[in-house]
Each structure stands twice: as structure tokens, then as C-alpha cells.
Amino acid sequence: MTACFTQAADEASLERLFLASIKNFLIDEAKKTPRGKLRRRIARLMGEDAAYRKLKGSPPRWALADHAEGAVWQGDLDDLIAQAAQVKGVGITRWNHAGPTPRQTVHALKTVLLSVLRYAQGAVREEDLAKVLEARFDLLEPARFTALYADEGTVADTVEQHAAAAAPDPTGVEGVAEDIWQRLTPNDRLLLPCIDEDAHHAAQLLEIRQGHAAAVLSNLKTMLRNALSADIDPHAVMAALLRRCSETAS
């Protein structure tokens, strides 16, 4: 505030300085969020690739280099999310929070960005591109933990939990199921028992729009196809996953 007062010439300029300071503060705070970091990452990747072009002005928008000048996407974000869900054969197995982005991750991000921008036929807001990637790869889904407490208020550590952790798993099914389970989002876990249902059913279950529900459902199916190894019985793994769903529900 003192800095604004020293720079202001009158009340009008003081108001402009205050508003600019607040805006800059909010921008800085947004950059610290997971989505803000994702935006910076994809902006850097697109900025290094001649196939993409950044439009001048605010908010930041990105188009393909061969798009017509001034062409801007003005459709529904759900349509872009649904388009991203149709991109098959790509996935993210490593998501580092510092350092260079792994090559496979770069390929996956750019493949989806390219498909979405071709569909849009114009520039798309950088924020919307980040939301599309977030939905496609569940990048920003926070980890959720449930603490179990004993009567004396300490975290419970039951014999049954120890037994389950130490139990042998000669077929490897439980290990694969646990690995997949940890990668599922809360929405994925809700959809798993009814994975063969359509997007309308998924939208009602998750209480979201049908386009977004279709994307979540498609992502779940793709992740399961990629995760189920031919060396492990997929039916046994799915049965183990469904048991976890029923245990969570109870």
C-alpha cells in the first residue's frame, strides 16, 4: 500500500495501482497451484514447438501454426474434453513435479493437445487446455486418505491389516489390483462397478455433465486396458478391484 501511495499522482491513479497490485498478486498465487504449474509446463512445450502458435493478448490462447489468423474456439469446454477422451494409445506413467518432462509424457501431452486444437479449428485458452489435460489424464486429482482411529484416539493398526499386507500373493493378482486401485480417482472408483454402462448413467452417478462423464468413463477404460497385463489374469484382477469397491462402499 505504501508503494502504491508513493507512485500515485491522484485518487484515480491510486485506484489503478491498487487494482493492478491485487491482480498481480492473484496471478502469482494462481501460478503456484497445480493447474498453474500445468499451464506453464504445456506453454513451455508448445512454445518450443513450431507446430503451435501463441496469440497475442490476454487471456493466453494457443492455436496450431496452420490455423487461420484470428480463428478462436468459442464452443463448450465439455466438447474439448470429450475429444481428448477419444485419443487412444497414450498415457502418462511418470509425472515429475520438477526437472525435465519425461519424453513419453511430452508425447502424450502433445498428442492430446494436437487432437484438441485440430478439433477446435482455432485458438483455445491456455486455461481450458490445462483443464482438458487434467480431465484426460487425471493429473491434478489429489490423493485422499482416511485415518482409522482406535478408542484411545491413536491411529488404528489392526492385526487384520498386518495380515493382509503380509499375506502371500503367488499369482501377483492382488499386487496388480492394488497398484491400479491406488491410481484410480474417487470418480473412477464409483464408476468401476458399472463400467459397462453408458455416459448418461455415468453422468447421473457422478452428478456431472454427460460430456465430462463420457470423458471420465473413456479414460477409466483406457487406463484399465493399459494396466491389465497379459501375464496376469484380467478377470481375477477385475474381481479384486470390485471387492475393493464393495469394501469401500460398506
XYZ file of N, CA, C and O in Angstrom, residues 35 38-39 42 77 81 125-137 140 212:
84
model
N -2.734 -26.499 -11.204
C -3.141 -26.170 -12.578
C -2.261 -25.076 -13.155
O -1.946 -25.074 -14.343
N 0.754 -26.741 -14.345
C 0.460 -27.466 -15.581
C 0.391 -26.513 -16.766
O 0.911 -26.808 -17.854
N -0.226 -25.360 -16.571
C -0.300 -24.363 -17.648
C 1.087 -23.930 -18.094
O 1.361 -23.829 -19.296
N 2.755 -26.821 -20.194
C 2.303 -27.001 -21.577
C 2.628 -25.772 -22.414
O 2.888 -25.890 -23.618
N -16.489 -26.296 -23.342
C -15.309 -26.992 -22.847
C -15.532 -28.500 -22.816
O -14.612 -29.277 -23.067
N -13.124 -31.749 -23.916
C -12.808 -32.858 -23.013
C -13.196 -34.184 -23.656
O -12.444 -35.174 -23.592
N -8.101 -21.111 -25.125
C -7.473 -20.531 -23.937
C -6.539 -21.533 -23.280
O -6.845 -22.715 -23.176
N -5.393 -21.029 -22.838
C -4.406 -21.867 -22.161
C -5.028 -22.541 -20.939
O -4.756 -23.709 -20.650
N -5.867 -21.821 -20.218
C -6.542 -22.369 -19.038
C -7.416 -23.554 -19.414
O -7.443 -24.575 -18.711
N -8.129 -23.445 -20.537
C -9.004 -24.537 -20.970
C -8.198 -25.752 -21.421
O -8.601 -26.897 -21.184
N -7.070 -25.522 -22.072
C -6.213 -26.640 -22.473
C -5.709 -27.391 -21.239
O -5.638 -28.626 -21.237
N -5.368 -26.663 -20.187
C -4.934 -27.301 -18.948
C -6.074 -28.122 -18.340
O -5.857 -29.235 -17.847
N -7.296 -27.602 -18.371
C -8.441 -28.332 -17.839
C -8.694 -29.607 -18.642
O -9.058 -30.652 -18.076
N -8.518 -29.520 -19.964
C -8.714 -30.691 -20.819
C -7.703 -31.782 -20.461
O -8.058 -32.957 -20.312
N -6.433 -31.408 -20.321
C -5.399 -32.378 -19.972
C -5.621 -32.930 -18.567
O -5.384 -34.115 -18.313
N -6.076 -32.069 -17.672
C -6.368 -32.513 -16.306
C -7.429 -33.608 -16.321
O -7.311 -34.625 -15.631
N -8.482 -33.399 -17.125
C -9.555 -34.391 -17.208
C -9.092 -35.656 -17.925
O -9.442 -36.772 -17.526
N -8.298 -35.484 -18.978
C -7.869 -36.640 -19.785
C -6.948 -37.571 -19.014
O -7.037 -38.791 -19.112
N -6.044 -36.997 -18.233
C -5.044 -37.816 -17.549
C -5.196 -37.830 -16.034
O -4.375 -38.438 -15.341
N -4.311 -33.747 -11.811
C -4.299 -32.931 -10.601
C -5.178 -33.489 -9.496
O -5.460 -32.814 -8.520
N -18.595 -34.562 -19.841
C -17.492 -34.790 -18.912
C -17.516 -36.228 -18.414
O -16.455 -36.871 -18.295
